[in-house]
Short mmCIF file of C-alpha atoms in Angstrom, two decimals:
data_model
loop_
_atom_site.label_atom_id
_atom_site.label_comp_id
_atom_site.label_asym_id
_atom_site.label_seq_id
_atom_site.Cartn_x
_atom_site.Cartn_y
_atom_site.Cartn_z
CA UNK A 357 -6.48 -2.25 -15.68
CA UNK A 358 -4.39 -0.92 -12.81
CA UNK A 359 -2.40 2.31 -13.06
CA UNK A 360 0.85 3.15 -11.29
CA UNK A 361 1.99 6.80 -11.38
CA UNK A 362 5.50 7.92 -10.43
CA UNK A 363 6.66 11.55 -10.21
CA UNK A 364 10.37 11.96 -10.83
CA UNK A 365 13.15 14.53 -10.72
CA UNK A 366 16.84 13.64 -11.12
CA UNK A 367 16.28 10.00 -10.21
CA UNK A 368 19.05 8.34 -12.21
CA UNK A 369 20.45 6.57 -9.14
CA UNK A 370 17.14 4.99 -8.07
CA UNK A 371 14.77 4.79 -11.05
CA UNK A 372 15.97 1.42 -12.38
CA UNK A 373 15.42 -0.28 -9.02
CA UNK A 374 12.00 1.35 -8.70
CA UNK A 375 10.83 0.22 -12.15
CA UNK A 376 12.34 -3.27 -11.88
CA UNK A 377 10.40 -3.80 -8.66
CA UNK A 378 7.19 -2.82 -10.45
CA UNK A 379 7.95 -5.15 -13.37
CA UNK A 380 8.45 -8.04 -10.94
CA UNK A 381 5.07 -7.78 -9.24
CA UNK A 382 3.03 -10.96 -8.73
CA UNK A 383 -0.11 -9.20 -9.98
CA UNK A 384 -1.26 -10.99 -13.15
CA UNK A 385 -3.81 -8.50 -14.48
CA UNK A 386 -3.33 -5.68 -16.99
CA UNK A 387 -1.42 -2.65 -15.75
CA UNK A 388 0.15 0.57 -16.93
CA UNK A 389 3.07 2.44 -15.43
CA UNK A 390 3.31 6.19 -16.03
CA UNK A 391 6.46 8.12 -15.15
CA UNK A 392 6.09 11.91 -15.11
CA UNK A 393 9.66 13.14 -15.16
CA UNK A 394 11.29 16.57 -15.22
CA UNK A 395 14.85 15.39 -14.65
CA UNK A 396 17.96 17.12 -15.84
CA UNK A 397 20.09 13.98 -15.43
CA UNK A 398 20.02 10.62 -17.24
CA UNK A 399 16.66 9.45 -15.88
CA UNK A 400 14.70 9.77 -19.17
CA UNK A 401 17.52 8.09 -21.08
CA UNK A 402 17.51 5.14 -18.67
CA UNK A 403 13.74 4.75 -18.99
CA UNK A 404 13.69 4.99 -22.79
CA UNK A 405 16.52 2.49 -23.20
CA UNK A 406 15.75 -0.05 -20.49
CA UNK A 407 12.02 0.25 -19.77
CA UNK A 408 10.14 0.70 -23.06
CA UNK A 409 6.93 -0.60 -21.48
CA UNK A 410 6.79 2.44 -19.19
CA UNK A 411 4.88 5.46 -20.46
CA UNK A 412 7.34 8.33 -20.06
CA UNK A 413 6.05 11.88 -19.89
CA UNK A 414 9.13 14.09 -19.89
CA UNK A 415 8.73 17.75 -18.96
CA UNK A 416 11.43 20.29 -19.74
CA UNK A 417 10.72 22.46 -16.70
CA UNK A 418 11.19 21.18 -13.15
CA UNK A 419 7.79 20.10 -11.87
CA UNK A 420 6.63 19.54 -8.30
CA UNK A 421 5.39 16.04 -7.38
CA UNK A 422 1.75 17.06 -6.97
CA UNK A 423 1.55 18.56 -10.44
CA UNK A 424 3.36 15.53 -11.85
CA UNK A 425 0.82 13.20 -10.27
CA UNK A 426 -2.05 15.27 -11.67
CA UNK A 427 -0.53 15.08 -15.16
CA UNK A 428 -0.06 11.34 -14.82
CA UNK A 429 -3.66 10.83 -13.74
CA UNK A 430 -4.99 12.73 -16.76
CA UNK A 431 -3.06 10.33 -19.00
CA UNK A 432 -4.13 7.21 -17.10
CA UNK A 433 -6.86 4.64 -17.68
CA UNK A 434 -6.70 2.30 -14.71
CA UNK A 435 -8.70 1.74 -11.55
CA UNK A 436 -7.43 1.77 -8.87
CA UNK A 437 -4.65 4.33 -9.27
CA UNK A 438 -1.48 3.55 -7.32
CA UNK A 439 1.23 6.05 -6.40
CA UNK A 440 4.86 5.41 -5.55
CA UNK A 441 7.97 7.60 -5.59
CA UNK A 442 11.02 7.19 -7.79
CA UNK A 443 13.28 6.52 -4.79
CA UNK A 444 11.14 3.60 -3.60
CA UNK A 445 10.94 -0.12 -4.34
CA UNK A 446 7.65 -1.99 -3.99
CA UNK A 447 7.53 -5.45 -2.46
CA UNK A 448 6.49 -8.17 -5.00
CA UNK A 449 2.92 -8.38 -3.64
CA UNK A 450 2.46 -4.62 -3.35
CA UNK A 451 0.16 -4.26 -6.31
CA UNK A 452 -1.89 -7.41 -5.74
CA UNK A 453 -2.58 -6.48 -2.11
CA UNK A 454 -3.67 -2.97 -3.10
CA UNK A 455 -6.00 -4.25 -5.81
CA UNK A 456 -7.51 -7.01 -3.65
CA UNK A 457 -8.41 -4.56 -0.90
CA UNK A 458 -9.93 -2.07 -3.33
CA UNK A 459 -12.07 -4.84 -4.80
CA UNK A 460 -13.21 -6.14 -1.42
CA UNK A 461 -13.68 -2.92 0.59
CA UNK A 462 -15.29 0.50 0.05
CA UNK A 463 -12.23 2.47 1.20
CA UNK A 464 -11.50 5.50 -0.97
CA UNK A 465 -7.76 5.20 -0.38
CA UNK A 466 -5.55 2.32 0.67
CA UNK A 467 -1.87 2.39 1.51
CA UNK A 468 0.76 0.80 3.64
CA UNK A 469 4.06 0.70 5.44
CA UNK A 470 7.34 2.36 4.54
CA UNK A 471 10.55 0.45 5.23
CA UNK A 472 14.06 1.87 5.38
CA UNK A 473 15.61 0.89 2.05
CA UNK A 474 19.16 2.04 2.74
CA UNK A 475 21.50 -0.95 2.82
CA UNK A 476 24.09 0.71 5.04
CA UNK A 477 21.48 2.17 7.37
CA UNK A 478 23.51 5.27 8.12
CA UNK A 479 22.57 7.50 11.04
CA UNK A 480 21.44 10.21 8.63
CA UNK A 481 19.24 7.76 6.72
CA UNK A 482 17.68 6.47 9.93
CA UNK A 483 17.03 10.02 11.13
CA UNK A 484 15.31 10.85 7.85
CA UNK A 485 13.33 7.63 7.86
CA UNK A 486 11.99 8.02 11.39
CA UNK A 487 11.34 11.74 11.01
CA UNK A 488 9.29 11.27 7.86
CA UNK A 489 7.68 7.84 8.25
CA UNK A 490 7.46 7.06 11.98
CA UNK A 491 3.67 6.82 11.74
CA UNK A 492 3.83 4.30 8.90
CA UNK A 493 6.10 1.59 10.29
CA UNK A 494 5.33 -2.07 9.46
CA UNK A 495 4.85 -2.85 13.16
CA UNK A 496 1.58 -0.92 13.30
CA UNK A 497 -1.72 -2.83 12.88
CA UNK A 498 -4.18 -2.49 10.04
CA UNK A 499 -6.38 0.49 10.84
CA UNK A 500 -8.23 3.50 9.50
CA UNK A 501 -6.06 6.62 9.31
CA UNK A 502 -6.37 10.21 8.13
CA UNK A 503 -3.22 10.22 6.02
CA UNK A 504 -0.73 8.01 4.18
CA UNK A 505 2.08 9.59 2.14
CA UNK A 506 1.91 9.31 -1.64
CA UNK A 507 5.01 7.12 -1.82
CA UNK A 508 2.71 4.23 -0.88
CA UNK A 509 -0.97 4.94 -1.45
CA UNK A 510 -3.74 4.19 -3.94
CA UNK A 511 -7.14 5.67 -4.71
CA UNK A 512 -10.30 4.52 -6.38
CA UNK A 513 -10.43 6.30 -9.72
CA UNK A 514 -13.74 8.04 -9.05
CA UNK A 515 -12.22 9.74 -5.99
CA UNK A 516 -9.53 11.38 -8.09
CA UNK A 517 -12.05 12.25 -10.79
CA UNK A 518 -14.30 14.01 -8.28
CA UNK A 519 -11.43 16.04 -6.79
CA UNK A 520 -9.25 18.87 -8.03
CA UNK A 521 -6.18 16.69 -7.62
CA UNK A 522 -3.08 17.59 -5.64
CA UNK A 523 -2.77 21.33 -5.09
CA UNK A 524 0.84 22.39 -5.84
CA UNK A 525 0.41 25.54 -3.76
CA UNK A 526 0.70 23.35 -0.66
CA UNK A 527 3.95 21.61 -1.70
CA UNK A 528 5.51 19.67 -0.01
CA UNK A 529 2.34 18.89 1.97
CA UNK A 530 0.01 18.58 -1.02
CA UNK A 531 -0.71 14.91 -0.27
CA UNK A 532 -1.57 15.71 3.35
CA UNK A 533 -3.97 18.45 2.20
CA UNK A 534 -5.56 16.12 -0.35
CA UNK A 535 -6.14 13.38 2.22
CA UNK A 536 -7.55 15.94 4.66
CA UNK A 537 -10.06 16.96 1.97
CA UNK A 538 -10.87 13.29 1.46
CA UNK A 539 -11.65 12.51 5.09
CA UNK A 540 -13.41 15.85 5.62
CA UNK A 541 -15.83 14.78 2.91
CA UNK A 542 -16.66 11.51 4.62
CA UNK A 543 -14.26 9.19 2.82
CA UNK A 544 -12.02 6.71 4.63
CA UNK A 545 -8.38 5.69 4.29
CA UNK A 546 -7.07 2.24 5.21
CA UNK A 547 -3.52 1.51 6.37
CA UNK A 548 -2.38 -2.09 5.85
CA UNK A 549 1.16 -2.84 7.12
CA UNK A 550 1.48 -5.74 4.67
CA UNK A 551 1.45 -3.31 1.72
CA UNK A 552 5.12 -2.42 1.78
CA UNK A 553 7.64 -0.30 -0.06
CA UNK A 554 11.27 0.44 0.69
CA UNK A 555 12.29 4.08 0.66
CA UNK A 556 15.87 5.16 -0.04
CA UNK A 557 16.76 8.13 2.12
CA UNK A 558 19.43 10.77 1.86
CA UNK A 559 22.69 9.69 3.47
CA UNK A 560 24.45 13.04 3.10
CA UNK A 561 23.96 15.30 6.12
CA UNK A 562 23.94 18.51 4.09
CA UNK A 563 21.28 17.15 1.74
CA UNK A 564 19.24 15.87 4.68
CA UNK A 565 19.28 19.26 6.43
CA UNK A 566 18.43 21.01 3.17
CA UNK A 567 15.46 18.70 2.68
#
Protein backbone atom coordinates (compact mmCIF):
# COMPACT_ATOMS: atom_id res chain seq x y z
CA UNK A 1 0.00 0.00 0.00
CA UNK A 2 1.03 3.57 -0.73
CA UNK A 3 0.13 6.47 1.57
CA UNK A 4 -0.48 10.08 0.58
CA UNK A 5 -0.65 12.65 3.39
CA UNK A 6 -2.00 16.18 2.93
CA UNK A 7 -1.95 18.92 5.60
CA UNK A 8 -4.72 21.46 5.15
CA UNK A 9 -5.97 24.77 6.51
CA UNK A 10 -8.79 26.76 4.87
CA UNK A 11 -8.37 25.01 1.53
CA UNK A 12 -11.93 25.17 0.21
CA UNK A 13 -10.83 26.82 -3.06
CA UNK A 14 -8.18 24.20 -3.92
CA UNK A 15 -8.93 20.94 -2.11
CA UNK A 16 -11.27 19.47 -4.74
CA UNK A 17 -8.70 19.89 -7.51
CA UNK A 18 -5.99 18.42 -5.28
CA UNK A 19 -8.01 15.32 -4.40
CA UNK A 20 -9.38 14.80 -7.91
CA UNK A 21 -5.82 14.75 -9.23
CA UNK A 22 -4.94 12.06 -6.69
CA UNK A 23 -8.00 10.00 -7.61
CA UNK A 24 -7.01 10.13 -11.28
CA UNK A 25 -3.52 8.70 -10.84
CA UNK A 26 -2.38 5.92 -13.20
CA UNK A 27 -1.01 3.93 -10.25
CA UNK A 28 -2.95 0.65 -10.05
CA UNK A 29 -1.89 -0.60 -6.62
CA UNK A 30 -3.59 -0.10 -3.25
CA UNK A 31 -3.36 3.37 -1.76
CA UNK A 32 -4.70 5.50 1.05
CA UNK A 33 -5.12 9.26 1.15
CA UNK A 34 -5.09 10.99 4.54
CA UNK A 35 -6.11 14.63 4.90
CA UNK A 36 -5.20 16.26 8.22
CA UNK A 37 -7.30 19.39 8.27
CA UNK A 38 -7.80 22.22 10.75
CA UNK A 39 -9.86 24.45 8.48
CA UNK A 40 -12.45 26.94 9.58
CA UNK A 41 -14.04 27.11 6.13
CA UNK A 42 -15.92 24.50 4.08
CA UNK A 43 -12.96 22.20 3.44
CA UNK A 44 -14.11 19.32 5.72
CA UNK A 45 -17.64 19.56 4.32
CA UNK A 46 -16.33 19.28 0.76
CA UNK A 47 -14.22 16.25 1.64
CA UNK A 48 -16.99 14.44 3.53
CA UNK A 49 -19.54 15.02 0.78
CA UNK A 50 -17.45 14.56 -2.36
CA UNK A 51 -14.48 12.40 -1.36
CA UNK A 52 -15.66 9.65 1.01
CA UNK A 53 -12.64 7.50 0.13
CA UNK A 54 -10.32 10.05 1.75
CA UNK A 55 -9.53 9.55 5.42
CA UNK A 56 -10.31 12.92 6.98
CA UNK A 57 -8.75 13.84 10.31
CA UNK A 58 -10.34 17.13 11.31
CA UNK A 59 -8.75 19.12 14.13
CA UNK A 60 -10.64 21.91 15.87
CA UNK A 61 -7.53 23.99 16.58
CA UNK A 62 -5.39 25.46 13.79
CA UNK A 63 -2.45 23.13 13.29
CA UNK A 64 0.87 23.80 11.57
CA UNK A 65 1.75 21.64 8.53
CA UNK A 66 4.57 19.75 10.26
CA UNK A 67 2.36 18.63 13.13
CA UNK A 68 -0.39 17.72 10.65
CA UNK A 69 2.03 15.54 8.69
CA UNK A 70 3.17 13.82 11.89
CA UNK A 71 -0.44 13.08 12.83
CA UNK A 72 -1.13 11.73 9.36
CA UNK A 73 1.89 9.45 9.48
CA UNK A 74 0.81 7.95 12.80
CA UNK A 75 -2.52 7.02 11.19
CA UNK A 76 -0.95 5.65 8.01
CA UNK A 77 -0.07 2.15 6.85
CA UNK A 78 1.65 2.57 3.50
CA UNK A 79 5.20 2.44 2.21
CA UNK A 80 6.40 4.69 0.70
CA UNK A 81 4.75 7.74 2.26
CA UNK A 82 4.06 10.59 -0.17
CA UNK A 83 3.44 14.21 0.79
CA UNK A 84 1.64 16.90 -1.17
CA UNK A 85 -0.01 20.19 -0.17
CA UNK A 86 -3.68 21.07 -0.42
CA UNK A 87 -2.99 23.83 -2.96
CA UNK A 88 -1.23 21.46 -5.36
CA UNK A 89 -2.30 19.11 -8.14
CA UNK A 90 -0.26 16.01 -8.95
CA UNK A 91 0.38 14.96 -12.54
CA UNK A 92 -1.32 11.62 -13.45
CA UNK A 93 1.94 9.64 -13.20
CA UNK A 94 3.11 11.32 -9.99
CA UNK A 95 2.41 8.39 -7.73
CA UNK A 96 3.62 5.65 -10.07
CA UNK A 97 6.93 7.42 -10.68
CA UNK A 98 7.50 7.89 -6.94
CA UNK A 99 6.74 4.25 -6.18
CA UNK A 100 8.85 2.88 -9.05
CA UNK A 101 11.91 4.81 -7.91
CA UNK A 102 11.48 3.76 -4.29
CA UNK A 103 11.28 0.13 -5.40
CA UNK A 104 14.32 0.35 -7.66
CA UNK A 105 16.68 2.60 -5.67
CA UNK A 106 17.89 2.88 -2.05
CA UNK A 107 17.13 6.61 -1.76
CA UNK A 108 15.56 7.55 1.57
CA UNK A 109 13.55 10.37 -0.02
CA UNK A 110 12.43 11.04 -3.57
CA UNK A 111 10.71 14.11 -4.92
CA UNK A 112 10.35 16.26 -7.96
CA UNK A 113 9.57 19.46 -9.78
CA UNK A 114 7.08 22.17 -8.91
CA UNK A 115 5.22 23.86 -11.76
CA UNK A 116 3.32 27.13 -11.61
CA UNK A 117 -0.33 26.11 -11.42
CA UNK A 118 -1.89 29.55 -11.77
CA UNK A 119 -3.84 29.77 -15.02
CA UNK A 120 -3.55 33.55 -15.32
CA UNK A 121 0.12 33.57 -14.36
CA UNK A 122 -0.09 36.92 -12.62
CA UNK A 123 3.08 38.80 -11.74
CA UNK A 124 2.47 38.14 -8.05
CA UNK A 125 2.03 34.41 -8.67
CA UNK A 126 5.21 34.25 -10.73
CA UNK A 127 7.12 36.14 -8.05
CA UNK A 128 5.92 33.71 -5.40
CA UNK A 129 6.64 30.70 -7.59
CA UNK A 130 10.21 31.69 -8.43
CA UNK A 131 10.98 32.88 -4.90
CA UNK A 132 9.85 29.62 -3.34
CA UNK A 133 10.59 26.97 -5.96
CA UNK A 134 13.38 28.28 -8.21
CA UNK A 135 15.59 25.34 -7.22
CA UNK A 136 12.93 22.80 -8.17
CA UNK A 137 12.05 23.76 -11.74
CA UNK A 138 11.30 20.99 -14.27
CA UNK A 139 14.24 22.10 -16.43
CA UNK A 140 16.76 20.79 -13.90
CA UNK A 141 18.24 17.28 -14.41
CA UNK A 142 17.74 14.29 -12.17
CA UNK A 143 20.26 14.58 -9.36
CA UNK A 144 20.96 14.09 -5.67
CA UNK A 145 19.96 17.09 -3.55
CA UNK A 146 19.90 18.06 0.11
CA UNK A 147 16.30 19.26 0.16
CA UNK A 148 12.95 19.04 -1.63
CA UNK A 149 9.89 20.81 -0.19
CA UNK A 150 7.13 18.67 1.28
CA UNK A 151 4.63 19.71 -1.39
CA UNK A 152 6.31 17.10 -3.61
CA UNK A 153 8.36 14.55 -1.70
CA UNK A 154 8.14 10.97 -0.46
CA UNK A 155 9.99 8.89 2.11
CA UNK A 156 10.57 5.24 2.77
CA UNK A 157 8.46 4.37 5.78
CA UNK A 158 11.38 3.21 7.92
CA UNK A 159 12.99 6.65 7.59
CA UNK A 160 9.97 8.34 9.14
CA UNK A 161 9.71 5.63 11.79
CA UNK A 162 13.33 6.15 12.82
CA UNK A 163 12.96 9.93 13.08
CA UNK A 164 11.13 12.28 15.41
CA UNK A 165 9.09 13.58 12.50
CA UNK A 166 8.75 17.23 11.51
CA UNK A 167 9.60 19.58 14.36
CA UNK A 168 6.91 22.30 14.57
CA UNK A 169 9.29 24.59 16.46
CA UNK A 170 11.04 25.25 13.14
CA UNK A 171 7.88 26.19 11.20
CA UNK A 172 7.82 27.18 8.35
CA UNK A 173 11.20 25.51 7.73
CA UNK A 174 10.40 22.22 9.44
CA UNK A 175 10.79 20.26 6.19
CA UNK A 176 14.19 21.84 5.53
CA UNK A 177 15.33 20.91 9.05
CA UNK A 178 14.05 17.36 8.64
CA UNK A 179 15.86 16.86 5.34
CA UNK A 180 19.04 18.33 6.85
CA UNK A 181 18.80 15.72 9.62
CA UNK A 182 18.30 13.07 6.96
CA UNK A 183 21.39 13.92 4.92
CA UNK A 184 23.49 14.59 8.03
CA UNK A 185 22.82 10.99 9.00
CA UNK A 186 24.08 9.62 5.70
CA UNK A 187 20.79 9.30 3.83
CA UNK A 188 20.29 10.56 0.28
CA UNK A 189 17.53 12.49 -1.47
CA UNK A 190 16.79 12.17 -5.19
CA UNK A 191 15.26 14.91 -7.33
CA UNK A 192 13.52 13.68 -10.50
CA UNK A 193 12.08 16.47 -12.71
CA UNK A 194 9.54 14.05 -14.19
CA UNK A 195 7.77 13.76 -10.81
CA UNK A 196 5.62 16.85 -11.13
CA UNK A 197 2.99 18.78 -9.24
CA UNK A 198 1.35 22.11 -9.97
CA UNK A 199 1.30 24.63 -7.16
CA UNK A 200 -1.32 27.37 -6.95
CA UNK A 201 0.23 30.55 -5.62
CA UNK A 202 -1.22 33.63 -4.02
CA UNK A 203 -2.29 36.22 -6.58
CA UNK A 204 -3.12 38.95 -4.06
CA UNK A 205 -0.15 41.22 -3.33
CA UNK A 206 -1.11 41.78 0.31
CA UNK A 207 -1.40 38.05 0.94
CA UNK A 208 1.89 37.42 -0.86
CA UNK A 209 3.76 39.99 1.24
CA UNK A 210 2.16 38.64 4.41
CA UNK A 211 3.30 35.13 3.51
